[in-house]
Short mmCIF file of C-alpha atoms in Angstrom, two decimals:
data_model
loop_
_atom_site.label_atom_id
_atom_site.label_comp_id
_atom_site.label_asym_id
_atom_site.label_seq_id
_atom_site.Cartn_x
_atom_site.Cartn_y
_atom_site.Cartn_z
CA ILE Q 1 1.88 -13.09 -19.39
CA ARG Q 2 2.33 -9.52 -18.91
CA ALA Q 3 -1.34 -8.68 -19.17
CA LEU Q 4 -2.28 -11.62 -16.76
CA CYS Q 5 0.19 -10.15 -14.23
CA CYS Q 6 -1.21 -6.75 -14.60
CA LEU Q 7 -4.80 -8.15 -14.15
CA THR Q 8 -3.62 -9.83 -11.03
CA ILE Q 9 -2.14 -6.64 -9.64
CA LEU Q 10 -5.16 -4.72 -10.34
CA TYR Q 11 -7.42 -7.41 -8.67
CA ALA Q 12 -5.24 -7.27 -5.57
CA PHE Q 13 -5.79 -3.48 -5.44
CA TYR Q 14 -9.57 -4.24 -5.81
CA GLY Q 15 -9.48 -6.40 -2.96
CA TYR Q 16 -7.88 -3.63 -0.71
CA LEU Q 17 -10.59 -1.23 -1.94
CA ALA Q 18 -13.34 -3.82 -1.38
CA ARG Q 19 -12.01 -4.58 2.24
CA SER Q 20 -11.76 -1.00 3.11
CA LEU Q 21 -15.39 -0.38 2.00
CA SER Q 22 -16.68 -3.46 3.67
CA LEU Q 23 -15.67 -1.87 7.17
CA TYR Q 24 -18.26 0.59 6.59
CA SER Q 25 -21.03 -2.01 6.68
CA PHE Q 26 -20.86 -2.53 10.44
CA VAL Q 27 -24.19 -1.62 12.22
CA PRO Q 28 -24.85 -0.99 15.97
CA LEU Q 29 -25.38 -4.12 18.00
CA ASN Q 30 -28.21 -3.07 20.45
CA SER Q 31 -29.15 -4.80 23.72
CA VAL Q 32 -27.38 -8.25 23.02
CA ASP Q 33 -25.71 -10.33 25.62
CA LEU Q 34 -22.50 -11.46 23.68
CA CYS Q 35 -22.31 -14.53 25.87
CA THR Q 36 -25.61 -15.79 24.14
CA LEU Q 37 -23.74 -15.82 21.03
CA LEU Q 38 -21.22 -18.43 22.06
CA GLY Q 39 -21.04 -21.29 19.85
CA ASN Q 40 -22.02 -19.43 16.74
CA SER Q 41 -18.41 -18.78 15.52
CA VAL Q 42 -18.60 -15.19 16.51
CA SER Q 43 -15.28 -13.28 16.40
CA PHE Q 44 -14.31 -9.91 17.95
CA MET Q 45 -12.16 -7.78 15.95
CA THR Q 46 -9.48 -6.44 18.22
CA GLY Q 47 -7.45 -4.58 15.39
CA HIS Q 48 -6.83 -4.43 11.58
CA ASP Q 49 -6.85 -7.87 10.56
CA GLU Q 50 -6.98 -9.12 14.07
CA TYR Q 51 -9.64 -11.30 15.35
CA GLN Q 52 -10.38 -13.13 18.57
CA LEU Q 53 -13.05 -15.98 18.66
CA LEU Q 54 -15.55 -15.00 21.17
CA ASN Q 55 -15.46 -17.50 24.25
CA GLU Q 56 -16.61 -17.74 27.76
CA THR Q 57 -13.52 -15.86 29.05
CA ASN Q 58 -13.81 -12.82 26.96
CA CYS Q 59 -17.46 -12.40 26.30
CA GLN Q 60 -18.03 -10.78 29.70
CA THR Q 61 -15.14 -8.40 29.47
CA LEU Q 62 -16.16 -7.56 25.73
CA GLN Q 63 -19.75 -7.06 26.88
CA SER Q 64 -18.64 -4.13 28.98
CA THR Q 65 -17.20 -2.47 25.82
CA VAL Q 66 -20.03 -0.12 24.48
CA PRO Q 67 -21.30 0.60 22.00
CA LEU Q 68 -20.66 -2.56 19.98
CA LEU Q 69 -21.01 -2.87 16.12
CA ALA Q 70 -21.63 -5.92 14.07
CA LEU Q 71 -21.01 -7.09 10.55
CA GLY Q 72 -23.29 -9.91 9.65
CA ASN Q 73 -23.73 -12.55 12.20
CA ASN Q 74 -20.19 -13.38 13.11
CA LEU Q 75 -18.09 -10.25 13.58
CA VAL Q 76 -18.35 -7.59 16.40
CA THR Q 77 -16.07 -4.83 17.43
CA ASP Q 78 -16.19 -1.42 19.12
CA SER Q 79 -16.16 1.87 17.47
CA GLN Q 80 -12.73 2.87 18.37
CA THR Q 81 -11.26 -0.32 16.92
CA LEU Q 82 -13.39 -0.06 13.92
CA ALA Q 83 -12.20 3.53 13.24
CA SER Q 84 -8.58 2.28 13.57
CA ALA Q 85 -9.17 -0.58 11.27
CA GLN Q 86 -10.84 1.74 8.74
CA LEU Q 87 -7.75 4.12 8.69
CA LEU Q 88 -5.41 1.26 8.38
CA ALA Q 89 -7.45 -0.15 5.54
CA TRP Q 90 -7.48 2.91 3.63
CA THR Q 91 -3.60 3.06 4.08
CA ASP Q 92 -3.51 -0.21 2.33
CA VAL Q 93 -5.59 1.09 -0.47
CA VAL Q 94 -3.51 4.46 -0.79
CA ASN Q 95 -0.16 2.32 -0.49
CA ALA Q 96 -1.54 -0.17 -3.33
CA GLY Q 97 -2.77 2.47 -5.68
CA ASP Q 98 0.59 4.47 -5.17
CA TRP Q 99 2.50 1.51 -6.12
CA LEU Q 100 0.53 1.26 -9.21
CA LEU Q 101 1.27 4.79 -10.20
CA VAL Q 102 4.95 4.20 -9.36
CA VAL Q 103 5.16 1.24 -11.91
CA LEU Q 104 3.17 3.28 -14.40
CA VAL Q 105 5.58 6.23 -14.28
CA LEU Q 106 8.65 3.85 -14.41
CA GLU Q 107 7.13 2.30 -17.44
CA VAL Q 108 6.54 5.69 -19.11
CA ASP Q 109 10.18 6.43 -18.05
CA VAL Q 110 11.40 3.48 -19.88
CA ARG Q 111 9.51 4.04 -23.00
CA LEU Q 112 10.52 7.59 -23.17
CA GLN Q 113 14.21 6.76 -22.48
CA LEU Q 114 14.01 4.27 -25.42
CA ARG Q 115 12.91 7.01 -27.66
CA GLY Q 116 15.35 9.44 -26.44
CA MET Q 117 12.85 11.73 -25.05
CA LEU Q 118 13.37 11.41 -21.34
CA LYS Q 119 15.26 14.60 -20.73
CA GLY Q 120 14.93 18.31 -19.90
CA ARG Q 121 11.49 19.17 -18.53
CA ILE Q 122 10.07 15.76 -19.00
CA LEU Q 123 12.82 14.15 -16.91
CA LEU Q 124 12.18 16.89 -14.13
CA VAL Q 125 8.36 16.27 -14.20
CA SER Q 126 8.99 12.52 -13.89
CA LYS Q 127 11.26 13.12 -10.87
CA VAL Q 128 8.78 15.39 -9.08
CA ILE Q 129 5.99 13.02 -9.68
CA LYS Q 130 8.13 10.04 -8.41
CA GLY Q 131 9.39 12.12 -5.55
CA LEU Q 132 5.80 12.75 -4.45
CA LEU Q 133 4.56 9.14 -5.07
CA TYR Q 134 7.64 7.78 -2.84
CA SER Q 135 6.78 10.37 -0.16
CA VAL Q 136 3.37 8.84 0.03
CA LEU Q 137 4.69 5.36 0.35
CA LEU Q 138 7.13 6.66 3.04
CA PHE Q 139 4.33 8.25 5.09
CA ALA Q 140 2.15 5.12 4.71
CA ALA Q 141 5.15 2.99 6.23
CA ILE Q 142 5.60 5.36 9.03
CA TYR Q 143 1.94 5.34 9.74
CA TRP Q 144 1.84 1.49 9.87
CA TRP Q 145 4.93 1.71 12.25
CA MET Q 146 3.13 4.31 14.64
CA GLU Q 147 0.12 2.13 14.61
CA GLY Q 148 2.24 -0.99 15.63
CA GLU Q 149 1.79 -2.65 12.34
CA PHE Q 150 5.64 -3.70 12.07
CA ILE Q 151 5.16 -6.26 9.43
CA ASP Q 152 3.45 -3.64 7.07
CA PHE Q 153 6.11 -1.27 8.13
CA CYS Q 154 8.98 -3.53 7.26
CA ASP Q 155 7.36 -4.80 4.11
CA ALA Q 156 6.78 -1.20 2.86
CA LEU Q 157 10.36 -0.28 3.72
CA LEU Q 158 11.93 -3.25 1.80
CA TRP Q 159 9.93 -2.39 -1.24
CA ILE Q 160 10.94 1.09 -1.16
CA ILE Q 161 14.60 0.24 -0.89
CA ALA Q 162 14.11 -2.14 -3.75
CA PHE Q 163 12.74 0.47 -5.85
CA ILE Q 164 15.53 2.69 -4.95
CA PHE Q 165 17.92 0.27 -6.68
CA ILE Q 166 15.52 0.22 -9.58
CA GLU Q 167 15.55 4.02 -9.76
CA MET Q 168 19.49 3.99 -9.64
CA ASN Q 169 19.63 1.52 -12.53
CA VAL Q 170 17.27 3.76 -14.57
CA PHE Q 171 19.42 6.74 -13.72
CA GLU Q 172 22.71 5.00 -14.75
CA TRP Q 173 20.95 4.12 -17.91
CA GLN Q 174 20.09 7.62 -18.66
CA VAL Q 175 23.59 8.74 -17.88
CA GLU Q 176 24.94 6.06 -20.29
CA THR Q 177 22.42 6.94 -23.05
CA ALA Q 178 23.40 10.67 -22.62
CA ARG Q 179 27.19 9.78 -22.80
CA ARG Q 180 26.53 7.74 -25.99
CA ALA Q 181 24.55 10.62 -27.67
CA LYS Q 182 27.20 13.20 -27.34
CA PRO Q 183 29.34 13.59 -30.32
CA ARG Q 184 33.00 12.53 -29.87
CA ASP Q 185 35.68 15.27 -30.14
CA SER Q 186 37.77 14.86 -33.12
CA GLN Q 187 41.07 13.89 -32.43
CA SER Q 188 43.99 15.69 -34.22
CA PHE Q 189 47.09 14.05 -35.20
#
């Protein structure tokens, strides 16, 4: 079950990466009247994961947006929207990859803790690495907020808070393990 879960998580990361790379497949749409494409299920990308079906009302307005770019036969956008979507898509990739690294470091921490090796320099290196990884996650959340992606921002913030509690549990476990490892003072009668 654990291996299946790991494969599913890695596949999700692959999905974010593939989605980001697909946004580089847009090509210039030269001299095409968008209104002639009505009825062909053509959508206009208005933002990251935001699409509007081309209709009689918006085709004239969108036609004035130049230059236009197309992906296949059913998706068009402008260069500014595409650039914004590419940055947001890469933020998804960085965020997902960063979470994979956070989980990996936590897994290593637990294994080292079980062996009594999570102390001193190793503990310091682990804390520094996790501090950097959590900083990247926080910057991604802030970027989503600044770009108006409030659901992504809230989701990221909730995950960060949840992992703070996980980190607190690991820290308490380290303190408890260290306390148990200290020899007890002999009591004199």
